[in-house]
Short mmCIF file of C-alpha atoms in Angstrom, two decimals:
data_model
loop_
_atom_site.label_atom_id
_atom_site.label_comp_id
_atom_site.label_asym_id
_atom_site.label_seq_id
_atom_site.Cartn_x
_atom_site.Cartn_y
_atom_site.Cartn_z
CA MET A 28 0.00 0.00 0.00
CA LYS A 29 2.82 2.35 0.93
CA GLN A 30 4.55 1.67 -2.39
CA LEU A 31 1.30 2.45 -4.24
CA LEU A 32 0.99 5.80 -2.44
CA VAL A 33 4.56 6.69 -3.41
CA LEU A 34 3.82 5.90 -7.07
CA VAL A 35 0.64 7.99 -7.01
CA ALA A 36 2.49 10.91 -5.43
CA ALA A 37 5.25 10.66 -8.05
CA ALA A 38 2.67 10.63 -10.85
CA LEU A 39 0.97 13.72 -9.42
CA LEU A 40 4.32 15.51 -9.19
CA VAL A 41 5.09 14.84 -12.85
CA THR A 42 1.59 15.93 -13.87
CA GLY A 43 1.98 19.13 -11.87
CA CYS A 44 5.11 20.02 -13.83
CA ALA A 45 3.42 19.56 -17.21
CA LEU A 46 2.06 22.98 -18.09
CA SER A 47 -0.82 23.45 -20.50
CA PRO A 48 -0.86 25.99 -23.37
CA GLN A 49 -2.49 29.35 -22.75
CA GLN A 50 -4.30 31.87 -24.91
CA ILE A 51 -4.20 35.44 -23.62
CA GLN A 52 -6.18 38.50 -24.67
CA ILE A 53 -3.98 41.32 -25.97
CA GLU A 54 -5.44 44.63 -24.75
CA PRO A 55 -2.72 47.27 -24.24
CA LYS A 56 -3.96 50.30 -22.33
CA PRO A 57 -1.27 53.00 -22.50
CA LYS A 58 -1.67 55.82 -20.00
CA VAL A 59 -1.93 59.14 -21.82
CA THR A 60 -2.49 62.59 -20.34
CA PRO A 61 -4.94 64.37 -22.67
CA ALA A 62 -3.37 67.30 -24.51
CA ASN A 63 -3.60 69.15 -27.83
CA PHE A 64 -0.15 68.49 -29.28
CA GLY A 65 -1.67 67.41 -32.58
CA GLN A 66 -4.05 70.34 -33.15
CA ASN A 67 -6.24 67.97 -35.18
CA SER A 68 -3.40 66.92 -37.52
CA PRO A 69 -4.50 63.80 -39.44
CA VAL A 70 -2.57 60.58 -38.79
CA GLN A 71 -3.23 57.22 -40.45
CA VAL A 72 -2.13 54.48 -38.02
CA ILE A 73 -1.05 51.13 -39.45
CA ALA A 74 0.11 48.36 -37.12
CA VAL A 75 2.18 45.37 -38.24
CA ASP A 76 3.08 42.21 -36.34
CA SER A 77 6.54 41.42 -37.74
CA ARG A 78 7.32 38.50 -35.43
CA SER A 79 8.22 35.23 -37.13
CA GLN A 80 5.81 33.12 -35.06
CA LYS A 81 2.45 33.60 -33.43
CA ALA A 82 3.43 32.36 -29.94
CA PHE A 83 5.14 34.75 -27.53
CA GLY A 84 7.06 31.87 -25.99
CA SER A 85 6.72 28.75 -23.88
CA ARG A 86 5.52 28.45 -20.30
CA GLY A 87 8.34 25.97 -19.70
CA GLY A 88 7.86 22.84 -17.65
CA VAL A 89 8.19 19.23 -18.78
CA TYR A 90 6.56 19.68 -22.21
CA LYS A 91 7.74 23.18 -22.99
CA ASP A 92 7.49 22.71 -26.77
CA THR A 93 3.70 22.52 -26.54
CA ALA A 94 3.07 24.68 -23.45
CA LEU A 95 2.92 27.84 -25.56
CA VAL A 96 1.66 31.30 -24.64
CA MET A 97 -0.45 32.42 -27.60
CA PRO A 98 -2.54 35.50 -28.39
CA ALA A 99 -6.28 34.91 -28.30
CA ASN A 100 -7.00 37.86 -30.61
CA ASP A 101 -5.38 39.86 -33.42
CA VAL A 102 -2.21 41.45 -31.99
CA ARG A 103 -1.97 43.90 -34.89
CA GLU A 104 -5.50 45.19 -34.41
CA ALA A 105 -4.97 45.56 -30.65
CA ILE A 106 -1.82 47.67 -31.14
CA GLU A 107 -3.47 49.75 -33.85
CA GLU A 108 -6.45 50.53 -31.64
CA ALA A 109 -4.26 51.46 -28.65
CA VAL A 110 -2.00 53.80 -30.68
CA ARG A 111 -4.94 55.40 -32.47
CA GLY A 112 -6.76 56.04 -29.20
CA GLY A 113 -3.63 57.49 -27.61
CA LEU A 114 -3.02 59.88 -30.51
CA GLN A 115 -6.66 60.95 -30.44
CA SER A 116 -6.24 61.84 -26.75
CA LEU A 117 -3.21 63.94 -27.70
CA GLY A 118 -5.19 66.05 -30.15
CA TYR A 119 -4.54 64.23 -33.43
CA ASN A 120 -7.22 63.15 -35.86
CA ALA A 121 -6.47 59.42 -35.87
CA PHE A 122 -9.97 58.02 -36.45
CA ASN A 123 -11.00 59.90 -39.63
CA PRO A 124 -7.66 61.09 -41.03
CA GLY A 125 -8.43 61.34 -44.77
CA GLY A 126 -6.16 60.89 -47.77
CA ASP A 127 -3.59 63.60 -46.95
CA ALA A 128 -2.74 62.18 -43.52
CA THR A 129 0.74 61.46 -42.21
CA THR A 130 1.17 57.67 -42.06
CA LEU A 131 2.41 56.11 -38.83
CA GLU A 132 3.42 52.47 -39.17
CA VAL A 133 3.95 50.73 -35.83
CA ARG A 134 5.73 47.37 -36.03
CA LEU A 135 5.95 44.80 -33.25
CA GLU A 136 9.40 43.37 -33.96
CA GLN A 137 9.82 41.34 -30.76
CA LEU A 138 7.71 40.18 -27.84
CA ASP A 139 9.52 37.30 -26.15
CA TYR A 140 8.22 35.41 -23.13
CA VAL A 141 11.14 33.47 -21.59
CA PRO A 142 10.64 31.32 -18.46
CA GLU A 143 13.47 30.15 -16.24
CA GLU A 144 14.89 26.69 -16.96
CA GLY A 145 13.49 23.75 -15.06
CA SER A 146 10.23 21.99 -14.41
CA VAL A 147 9.00 24.59 -11.90
CA VAL A 148 8.74 28.13 -13.29
CA ASN A 149 8.87 31.03 -10.81
CA ARG A 150 10.66 33.61 -12.96
CA VAL A 151 9.73 35.03 -16.36
CA ASN A 152 11.63 37.50 -18.53
CA LEU A 153 9.83 39.60 -21.13
CA ASP A 154 11.56 41.51 -23.94
CA LEU A 155 9.76 43.76 -26.40
CA THR A 156 10.80 45.92 -29.34
CA LEU A 157 8.39 48.30 -31.04
CA GLN A 158 9.44 50.29 -34.10
CA ALA A 159 7.58 53.25 -35.54
CA GLU A 160 8.02 54.94 -38.90
CA ALA A 161 6.11 58.09 -39.77
CA ARG A 162 5.93 59.14 -43.41
CA ARG A 163 4.75 62.37 -45.02
CA GLY A 164 5.60 62.69 -48.69
CA ASP A 165 9.31 61.94 -49.09
CA THR A 166 10.07 62.69 -45.43
CA THR A 167 10.23 60.03 -42.74
CA HIS A 168 10.83 59.96 -39.00
CA THR A 169 11.55 56.77 -37.06
CA GLY A 170 11.67 55.67 -33.45
CA THR A 171 12.49 52.44 -31.59
CA TYR A 172 10.94 51.68 -28.21
CA LYS A 173 12.30 48.77 -26.18
CA SER A 174 11.21 47.36 -22.85
CA SER A 175 12.51 44.50 -20.72
CA THR A 176 11.22 43.22 -17.43
CA GLN A 177 11.77 40.30 -15.07
CA HIS A 178 8.99 38.90 -12.91
CA ASP A 179 9.75 36.80 -9.82
CA LEU A 180 6.63 34.90 -8.89
CA PRO A 181 5.56 32.70 -5.95
CA PHE A 182 3.83 30.29 -8.34
CA THR A 183 3.96 29.41 -12.03
CA PRO A 184 1.83 32.18 -13.59
CA ASN A 185 -1.73 31.40 -14.62
CA VAL A 186 -3.43 32.81 -17.71
CA GLU A 187 -4.60 35.99 -15.93
CA ARG A 188 -1.09 36.75 -14.66
CA ASN A 189 0.53 36.12 -18.03
CA GLN A 190 -2.09 38.28 -19.72
CA ALA A 191 -1.37 41.11 -17.28
CA MET A 192 2.42 40.84 -17.74
CA VAL A 193 2.29 40.86 -21.55
CA ASN A 194 -0.20 43.74 -21.70
CA GLU A 195 1.85 45.71 -19.17
CA ILE A 196 5.07 45.62 -21.19
CA LEU A 197 3.23 46.31 -24.45
CA SER A 198 1.39 49.26 -22.89
CA ARG A 199 4.69 50.65 -21.58
CA SER A 200 6.31 50.59 -25.03
CA ILE A 201 3.31 52.25 -26.64
CA GLU A 202 3.46 54.91 -23.91
CA ARG A 203 7.08 55.60 -24.87
CA LEU A 204 6.00 56.12 -28.46
CA LEU A 205 3.19 58.45 -27.38
CA ASN A 206 5.61 60.41 -25.16
CA ASP A 207 8.27 60.82 -27.88
CA ARG A 208 8.12 64.57 -28.50
CA GLU A 209 10.13 64.37 -31.73
CA MET A 210 7.67 61.85 -33.11
CA LEU A 211 4.69 63.88 -31.89
CA ASP A 212 6.09 67.05 -33.48
CA PHE A 213 6.61 65.26 -36.79
CA LEU A 214 3.07 63.89 -36.71
CA ALA A 215 1.85 67.44 -36.06
CA GLY A 216 3.48 68.65 -39.31
CA ASP A 217 7.08 69.55 -38.36
CA ASP A 218 9.38 67.92 -40.96
CA SER A 219 12.51 68.61 -38.87
CA PRO A 220 11.58 68.08 -35.21
CA LEU A 221 14.21 69.03 -32.65
CA PRO A 222 15.33 66.59 -29.93
CA SER A 223 13.72 67.14 -26.55
CA PRO A 224 15.99 69.06 -24.14
#
């Protein structure tokens, strides 16, 4: 009987280390202080997901190749909506820009979810790179916005925690874009914006 209990306990331990895949909702919510930097300047926002694979990474554990963290919705659309809403709050016309608008292409180049090695995951690193290119006629202005964060956790993160961590780092990078005064000045019509002091 004792041997049977040991086998059952061992089986439960192995099962506990096998992590299931997760689908998380991408809903970045950048914090923007309303202002009138744009003075109703039209901006056409285009988001692109340039990553080579759909998954952000693996949750780790015994079967890490299948325990993937995946988006449950369209990442590109989520970024586009967040950037457009942020620009609108800053005084730009980002919802009905028209044909003569400045184009702002926002590309998600990297969003990596990297758990610590081992069967029990209590640490996760996230790395994100967002690139923006604004175009008006033959003139362009670019910006790169990177964020990295490490989370030390008491337990292997569940879907709600992973969703919060991914949306937090994505929101932070979009905030950096929306706080880039050179980019904002270019979007407002200045072809040669000066660096912020």
